[in-house]
Coordinates of C-alpha atoms and ligand atoms in Angstrom, one line a residue:
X198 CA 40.7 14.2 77.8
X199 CA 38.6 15.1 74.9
X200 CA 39.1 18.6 73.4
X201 CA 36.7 20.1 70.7
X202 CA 38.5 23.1 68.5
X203 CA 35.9 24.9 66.3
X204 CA 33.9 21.6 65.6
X205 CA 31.4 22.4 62.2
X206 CA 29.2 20.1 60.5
X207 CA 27.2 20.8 57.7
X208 CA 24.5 18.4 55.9
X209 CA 23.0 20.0 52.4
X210 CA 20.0 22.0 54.1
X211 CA 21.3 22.3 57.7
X212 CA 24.2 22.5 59.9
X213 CA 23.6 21.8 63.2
X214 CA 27.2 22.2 64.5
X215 CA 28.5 25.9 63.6
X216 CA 31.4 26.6 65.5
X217 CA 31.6 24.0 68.8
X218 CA 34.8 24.4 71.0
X219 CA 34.8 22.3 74.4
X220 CA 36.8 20.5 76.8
X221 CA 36.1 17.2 78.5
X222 CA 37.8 16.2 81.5
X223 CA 38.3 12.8 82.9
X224 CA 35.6 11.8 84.9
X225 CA 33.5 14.4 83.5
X226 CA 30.0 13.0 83.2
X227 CA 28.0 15.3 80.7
X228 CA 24.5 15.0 80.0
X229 CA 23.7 16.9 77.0
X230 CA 20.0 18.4 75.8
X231 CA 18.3 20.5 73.8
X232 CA 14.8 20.4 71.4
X233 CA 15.0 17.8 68.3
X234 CA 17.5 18.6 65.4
X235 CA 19.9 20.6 67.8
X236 CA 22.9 18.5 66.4
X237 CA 22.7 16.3 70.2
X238 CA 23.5 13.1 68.1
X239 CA 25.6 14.5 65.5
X240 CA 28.2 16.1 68.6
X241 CA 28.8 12.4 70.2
X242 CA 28.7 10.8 66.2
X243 CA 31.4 13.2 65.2
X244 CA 33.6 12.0 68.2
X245 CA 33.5 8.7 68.0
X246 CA 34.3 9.5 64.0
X247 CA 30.7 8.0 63.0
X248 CA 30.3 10.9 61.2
X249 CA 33.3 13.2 59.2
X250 CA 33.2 17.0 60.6
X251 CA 33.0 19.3 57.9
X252 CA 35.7 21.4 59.7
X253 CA 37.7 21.6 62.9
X254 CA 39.5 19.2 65.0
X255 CA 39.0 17.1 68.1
X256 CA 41.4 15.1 70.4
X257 CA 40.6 12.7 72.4
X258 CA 43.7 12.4 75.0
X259 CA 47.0 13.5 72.7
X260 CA 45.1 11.4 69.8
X261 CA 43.9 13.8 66.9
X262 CA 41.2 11.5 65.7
X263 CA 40.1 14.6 63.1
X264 CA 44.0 14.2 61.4
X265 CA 43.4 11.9 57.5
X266 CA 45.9 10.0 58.7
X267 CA 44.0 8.7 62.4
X268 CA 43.0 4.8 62.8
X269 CA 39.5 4.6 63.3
X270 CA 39.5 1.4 65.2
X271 CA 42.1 2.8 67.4
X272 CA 39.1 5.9 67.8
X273 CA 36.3 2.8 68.3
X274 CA 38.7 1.3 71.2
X275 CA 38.7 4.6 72.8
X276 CA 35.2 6.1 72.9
X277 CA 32.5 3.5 73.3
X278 CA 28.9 4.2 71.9
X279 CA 25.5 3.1 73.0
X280 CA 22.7 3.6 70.4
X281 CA 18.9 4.3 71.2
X282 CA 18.0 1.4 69.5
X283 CA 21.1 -1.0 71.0
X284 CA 22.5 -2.3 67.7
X285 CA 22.8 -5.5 69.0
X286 CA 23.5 -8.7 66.5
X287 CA 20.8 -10.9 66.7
X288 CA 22.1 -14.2 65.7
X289 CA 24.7 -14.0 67.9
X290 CA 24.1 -15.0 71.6
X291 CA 24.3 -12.2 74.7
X292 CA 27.6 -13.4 75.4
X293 CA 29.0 -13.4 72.2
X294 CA 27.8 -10.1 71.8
X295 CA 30.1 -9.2 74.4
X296 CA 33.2 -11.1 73.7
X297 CA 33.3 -10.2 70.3
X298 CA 34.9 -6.9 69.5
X299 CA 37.4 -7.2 72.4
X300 CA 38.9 -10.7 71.0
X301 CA 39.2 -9.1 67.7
X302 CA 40.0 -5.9 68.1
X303 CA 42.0 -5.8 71.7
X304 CA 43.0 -9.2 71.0
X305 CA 42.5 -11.3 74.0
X306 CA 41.8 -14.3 74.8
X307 CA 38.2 -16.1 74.5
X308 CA 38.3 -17.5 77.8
X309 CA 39.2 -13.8 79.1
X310 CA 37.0 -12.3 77.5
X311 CA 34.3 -14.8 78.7
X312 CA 35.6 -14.2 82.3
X313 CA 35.0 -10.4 81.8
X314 CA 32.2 -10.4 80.0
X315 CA 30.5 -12.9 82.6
X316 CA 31.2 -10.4 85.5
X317 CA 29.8 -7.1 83.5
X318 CA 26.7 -9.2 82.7
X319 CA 26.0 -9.8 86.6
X320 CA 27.0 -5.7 86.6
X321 CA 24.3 -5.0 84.6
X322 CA 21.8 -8.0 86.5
X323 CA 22.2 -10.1 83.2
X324 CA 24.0 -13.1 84.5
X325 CA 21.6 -15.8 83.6
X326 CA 20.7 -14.5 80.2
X327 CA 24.5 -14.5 78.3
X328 CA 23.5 -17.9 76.0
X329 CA 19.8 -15.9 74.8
X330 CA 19.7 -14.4 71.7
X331 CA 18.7 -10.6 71.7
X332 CA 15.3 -11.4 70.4
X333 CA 14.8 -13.3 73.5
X334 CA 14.5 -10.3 75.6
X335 CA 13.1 -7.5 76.6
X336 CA 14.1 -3.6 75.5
X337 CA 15.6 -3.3 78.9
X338 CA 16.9 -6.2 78.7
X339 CA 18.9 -5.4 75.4
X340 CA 19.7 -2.0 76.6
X341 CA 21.8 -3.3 79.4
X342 CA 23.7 -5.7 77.5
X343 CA 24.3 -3.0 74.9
X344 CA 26.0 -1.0 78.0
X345 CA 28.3 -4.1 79.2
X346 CA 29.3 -4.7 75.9
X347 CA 30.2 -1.1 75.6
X348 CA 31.8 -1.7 78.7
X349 CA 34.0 -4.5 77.7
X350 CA 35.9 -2.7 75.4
X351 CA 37.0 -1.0 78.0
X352 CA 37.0 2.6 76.8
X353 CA 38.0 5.8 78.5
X354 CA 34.9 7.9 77.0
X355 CA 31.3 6.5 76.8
X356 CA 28.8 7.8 74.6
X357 CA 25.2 7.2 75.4
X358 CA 22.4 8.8 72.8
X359 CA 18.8 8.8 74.5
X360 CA 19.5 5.0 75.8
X361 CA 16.3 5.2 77.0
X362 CA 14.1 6.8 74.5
X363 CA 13.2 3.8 72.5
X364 CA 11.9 1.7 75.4
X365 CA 8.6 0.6 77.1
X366 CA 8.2 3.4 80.3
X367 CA 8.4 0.1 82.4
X368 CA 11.8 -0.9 81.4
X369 CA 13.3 3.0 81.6
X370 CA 13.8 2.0 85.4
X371 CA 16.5 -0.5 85.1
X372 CA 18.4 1.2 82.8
X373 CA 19.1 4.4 84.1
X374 CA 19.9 2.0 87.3
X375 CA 23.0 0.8 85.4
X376 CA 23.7 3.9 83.9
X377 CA 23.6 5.9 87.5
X378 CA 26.0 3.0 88.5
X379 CA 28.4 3.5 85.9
X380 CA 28.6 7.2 86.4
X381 CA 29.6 6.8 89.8
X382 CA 32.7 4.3 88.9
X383 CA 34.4 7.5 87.4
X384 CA 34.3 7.2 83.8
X385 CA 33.9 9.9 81.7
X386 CA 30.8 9.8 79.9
X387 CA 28.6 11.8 77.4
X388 CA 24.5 11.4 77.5
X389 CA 22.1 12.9 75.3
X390 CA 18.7 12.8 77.5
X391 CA 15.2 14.2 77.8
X392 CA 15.2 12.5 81.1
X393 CA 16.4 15.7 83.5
X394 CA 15.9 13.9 86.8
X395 CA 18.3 11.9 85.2
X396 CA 20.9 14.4 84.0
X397 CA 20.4 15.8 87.5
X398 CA 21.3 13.0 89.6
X399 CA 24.4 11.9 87.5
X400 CA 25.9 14.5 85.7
X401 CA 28.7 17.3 86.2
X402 CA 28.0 19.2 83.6
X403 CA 25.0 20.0 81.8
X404 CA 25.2 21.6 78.2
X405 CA 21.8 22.6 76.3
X406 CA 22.6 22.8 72.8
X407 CA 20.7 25.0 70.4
X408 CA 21.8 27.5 67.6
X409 CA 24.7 25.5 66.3
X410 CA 26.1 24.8 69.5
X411 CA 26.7 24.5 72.9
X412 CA 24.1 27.5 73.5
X413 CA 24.7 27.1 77.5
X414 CA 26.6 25.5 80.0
X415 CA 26.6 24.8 83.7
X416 CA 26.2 22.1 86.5
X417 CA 23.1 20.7 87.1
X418 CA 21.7 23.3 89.5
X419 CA 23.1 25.4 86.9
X420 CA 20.9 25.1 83.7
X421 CA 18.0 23.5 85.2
X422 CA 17.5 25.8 88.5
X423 CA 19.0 29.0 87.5
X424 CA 19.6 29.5 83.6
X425 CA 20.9 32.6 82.2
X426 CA 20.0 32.5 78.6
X427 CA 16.0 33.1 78.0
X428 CA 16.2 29.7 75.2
X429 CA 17.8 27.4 78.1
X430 CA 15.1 28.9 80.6
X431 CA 12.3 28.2 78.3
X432 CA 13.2 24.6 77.7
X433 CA 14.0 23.3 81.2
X434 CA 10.5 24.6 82.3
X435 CA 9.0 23.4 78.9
X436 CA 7.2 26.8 78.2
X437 CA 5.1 26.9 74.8
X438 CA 6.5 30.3 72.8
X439 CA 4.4 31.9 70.6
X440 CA 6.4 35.1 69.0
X441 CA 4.5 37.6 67.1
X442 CA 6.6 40.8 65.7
X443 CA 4.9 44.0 64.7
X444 CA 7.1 45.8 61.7
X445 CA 4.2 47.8 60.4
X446 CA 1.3 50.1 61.6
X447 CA -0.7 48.5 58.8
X448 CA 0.1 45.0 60.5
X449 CA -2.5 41.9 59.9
X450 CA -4.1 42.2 62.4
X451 CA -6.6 39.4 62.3
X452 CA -4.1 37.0 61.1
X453 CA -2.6 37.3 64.3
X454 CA -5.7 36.7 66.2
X455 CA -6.0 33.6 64.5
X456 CA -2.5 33.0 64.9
X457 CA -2.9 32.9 68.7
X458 CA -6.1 30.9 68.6
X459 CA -4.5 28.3 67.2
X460 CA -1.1 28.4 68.8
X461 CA -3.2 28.0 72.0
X462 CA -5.5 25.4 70.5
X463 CA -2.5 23.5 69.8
X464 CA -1.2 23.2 73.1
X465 CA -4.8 22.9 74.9
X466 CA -4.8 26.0 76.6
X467 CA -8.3 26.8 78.4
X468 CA -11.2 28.6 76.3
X469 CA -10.8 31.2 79.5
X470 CA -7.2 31.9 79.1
X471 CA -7.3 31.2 75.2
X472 CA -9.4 34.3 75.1
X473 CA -7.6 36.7 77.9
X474 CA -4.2 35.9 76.2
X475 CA -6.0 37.3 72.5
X476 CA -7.4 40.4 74.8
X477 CA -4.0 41.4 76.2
X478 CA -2.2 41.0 72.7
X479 CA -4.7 43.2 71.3
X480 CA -5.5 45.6 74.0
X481 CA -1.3 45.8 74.5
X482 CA -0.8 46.2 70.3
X483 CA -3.5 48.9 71.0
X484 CA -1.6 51.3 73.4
X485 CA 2.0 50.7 72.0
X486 CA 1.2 50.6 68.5
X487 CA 0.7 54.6 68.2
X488 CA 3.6 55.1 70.5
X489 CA 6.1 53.1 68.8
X490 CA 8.9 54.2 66.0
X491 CA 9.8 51.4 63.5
X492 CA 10.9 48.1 64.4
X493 CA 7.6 48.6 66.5
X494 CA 6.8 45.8 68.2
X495 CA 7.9 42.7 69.3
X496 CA 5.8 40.4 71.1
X497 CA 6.5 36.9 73.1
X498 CA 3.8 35.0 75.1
X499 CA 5.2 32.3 76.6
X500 CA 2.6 29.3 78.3
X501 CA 3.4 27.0 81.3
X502 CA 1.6 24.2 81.2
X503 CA 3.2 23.3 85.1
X504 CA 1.5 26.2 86.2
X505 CA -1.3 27.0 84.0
X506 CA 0.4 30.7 83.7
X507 CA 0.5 32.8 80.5
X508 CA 3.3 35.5 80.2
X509 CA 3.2 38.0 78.0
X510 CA 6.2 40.1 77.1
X511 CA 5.4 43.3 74.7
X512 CA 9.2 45.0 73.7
X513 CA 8.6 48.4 72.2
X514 CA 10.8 51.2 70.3
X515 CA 10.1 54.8 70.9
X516 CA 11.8 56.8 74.2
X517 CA 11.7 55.0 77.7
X518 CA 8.6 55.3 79.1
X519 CA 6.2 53.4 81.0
X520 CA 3.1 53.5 78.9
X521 CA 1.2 51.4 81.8
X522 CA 1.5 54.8 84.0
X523 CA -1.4 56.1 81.6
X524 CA -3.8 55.7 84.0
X525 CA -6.6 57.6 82.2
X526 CA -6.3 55.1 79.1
X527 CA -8.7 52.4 78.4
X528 CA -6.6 49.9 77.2
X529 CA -4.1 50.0 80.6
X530 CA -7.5 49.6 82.4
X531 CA -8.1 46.4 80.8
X532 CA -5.3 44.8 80.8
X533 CA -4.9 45.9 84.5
X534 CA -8.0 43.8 85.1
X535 CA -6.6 40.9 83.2
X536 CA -3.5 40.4 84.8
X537 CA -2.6 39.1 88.0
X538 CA 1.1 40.8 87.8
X539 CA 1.9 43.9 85.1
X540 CA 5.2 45.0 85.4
X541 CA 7.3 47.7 83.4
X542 CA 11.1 47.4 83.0
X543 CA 13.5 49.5 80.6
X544 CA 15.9 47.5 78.9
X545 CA 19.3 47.8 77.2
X546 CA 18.3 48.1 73.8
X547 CA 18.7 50.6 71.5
X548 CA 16.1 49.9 68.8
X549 CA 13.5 48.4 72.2
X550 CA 14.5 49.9 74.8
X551 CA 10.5 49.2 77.1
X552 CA 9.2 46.5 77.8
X553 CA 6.2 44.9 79.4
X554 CA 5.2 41.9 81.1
X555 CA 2.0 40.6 81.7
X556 CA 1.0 37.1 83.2
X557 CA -2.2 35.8 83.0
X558 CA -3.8 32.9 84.0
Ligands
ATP637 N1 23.0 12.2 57.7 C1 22.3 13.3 57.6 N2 22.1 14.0 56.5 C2 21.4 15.1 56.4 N3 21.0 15.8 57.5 C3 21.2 15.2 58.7 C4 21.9 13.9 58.8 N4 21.9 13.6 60.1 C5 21.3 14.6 60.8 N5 20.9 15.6 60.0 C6 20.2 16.8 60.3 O1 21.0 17.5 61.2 C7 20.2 18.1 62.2 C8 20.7 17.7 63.6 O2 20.4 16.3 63.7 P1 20.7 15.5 65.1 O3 20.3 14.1 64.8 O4 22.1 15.7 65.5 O5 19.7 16.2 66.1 P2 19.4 15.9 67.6 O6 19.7 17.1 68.4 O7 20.1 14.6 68.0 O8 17.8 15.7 67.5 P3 16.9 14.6 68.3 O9 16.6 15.2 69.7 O10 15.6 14.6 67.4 O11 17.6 13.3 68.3 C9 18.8 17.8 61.9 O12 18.2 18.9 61.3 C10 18.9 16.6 61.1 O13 17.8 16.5 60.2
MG638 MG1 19.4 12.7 68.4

């Protein structure tokens, strides 16, 4: 249905689609996430042709809507859009809204398009509002007739970016309503969401984006019960990640302790645990330090706010060994003491080949 050959786009400073190839299937319902500035908005704006890929090609059914010669209206009747921010025309009424863009661009008739738009304005619960003008209601409100008059263009793709993210938390409700309805009619659709519950209960497919691209993909159960790649993982559980690399033996070592502080200070993390997660960075640093070859040492603490649990993870070069077996050192002592779990693992890597975890809470 929609197929997505080495898709790049590139602004001046950033490009936040490197090399995306995908397929879409009919019926395929997609929800699509990933942290801000991931390219989630510029994927569905390079579909519907809202934005020109720097490179590569998509089709939507046997259309190449990437080929010079491709009739952008012809794109517009295929693959509907809903904005954050519903792009509605406010001095036109809720019907007219609706009746528009299929009298002039699919050409039928205005009582046909009255009939139709009439019964997708009961869809969305609207009935009684189709002679208001947008400013008379509410963000809800305009979201669902932005839907219906998405939905009387009748298109085979619809792409919805964060419909929900601009309103009132009251009016969230009866939105993703219509939208949970509309996925189960069978259309193929795209979402861009932070709502996962959401993404959970209506999609097929889930892809997180991040690093240019489609970083991972997988159902539902997938990416937000069992994901594979550590980025994914962090973002469906919402961990803070503070990462602190050691390339030197002469490393700063009290710019780091002040880089924790306030890494924890800026996600409100307990004077208690504040202070234990500084102790096991520098008791850890402590005992690998003199062990480790150059790169040294790589360090990731990574902070559930959920749980209220701290993990440390300290990656070190040198031969594999388990330096928390040194039961005669002080440092292991301590940070025994600290942790309520403190696990070795040897890892394939040549240049870090340990690695330590610590939680702490
Ligand atoms: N017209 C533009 N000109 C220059 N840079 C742009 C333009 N549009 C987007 N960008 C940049 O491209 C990157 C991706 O933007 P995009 O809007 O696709 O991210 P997003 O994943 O949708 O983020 P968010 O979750 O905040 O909506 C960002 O760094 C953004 O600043
Ligand atoms: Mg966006």
């Amino acid at each position: 249905m929609i197929r997505i050959e080495h898709l790049k786009k590139q602004y001046a400073s950033v490009t936040p689609l490197n090399d995306v190839s995908v397929e879409i299937n009919d019926g395929d319902v997609i929800s699509v996430i990933g942290p801000s500035g991931t390219g989630k908005s510029t994927l569905l704006r390079c579909i519907n042709l809202l934005e020109k890929p720097t490179s590569g090609k998509i089709w939507v059914d046997d259309v190449e809507v990437t080929a010079p010669d491709c009739d952008m209206n012809e794109v517009r009747k295929r693959v509907g859009m809903v904005f954050q921010n519903f792009n509605l025309f406010g001095h036109k009424t809720v019907i007219e809204n609706i009746t528009l863009a299929p009298m002039d661009l699919l050409g039928i008739s205005k009582q046909e398009a009255y009939d139709e738009g009439m019964r997708l304005l009961r869809m969305v619960g609207l009935g009684e509002k189709a002679l208001s003008y947008p400013d008379e209601l509410s963000g809800g409100q305009k979201q669902r007739i932005a839907i219906a008059r998405t939905l009387a263009m009748d298109p085979e793709v619809i792409l919805l970016d964060e419909p929900t993210s601009a309103l009132d938390p009251t009016m969230v409700g009866e939105v993703q309503a219509v939208i949970r309805e509309l996925a189960k009619t069978g259309k193929t659709m795209m979402i861009v969401t932070h709502e996962m519950n959401l993404a959970r209960a209506i999609s097929n497919r889930v892809f997180y984006m991040d690093e240019g691209g489609i970083y991972e993909e997988g159902t539902p159960e997938e990416i937000f019960d069992h994901p594979k790649r550590e980025k994914t993982r962090r973002f469906v559980h919402k961990l803070k990640v503070l990462e602190l690399n050691i390339d030197s033996h002469d490393y700063d070592f009290l710019g780091m302790a002040r880089l924790i502080e306030v890494w924890c200070g800026k996600n409100q993390i307990t004077p208690k645990l504040t202070n234990r997660i500084r102790l096991v960075f520098e008791e850890a640093t402590q005992l690998l330090i003199p062990y480790s070859r150059t790169p040294l040492v790589k360090s990731v603490c990574e902070y559930s706010e959920e749980s209220g649990v701290a993990k440390w993870t300290f990656e070190y070069s040198g031969e594999r060994t388990d330096l928390t077996k040194s039961d005669d050192n002080l440092s292991v002592s301590v940070l025994k003491g600290l942790a309520e779990n403190l696990t070795y693992e040897c890892v394939e890597d040549e240049n870090l080949p340990n690695r330590i975890n610590i939680e702490i809470r």
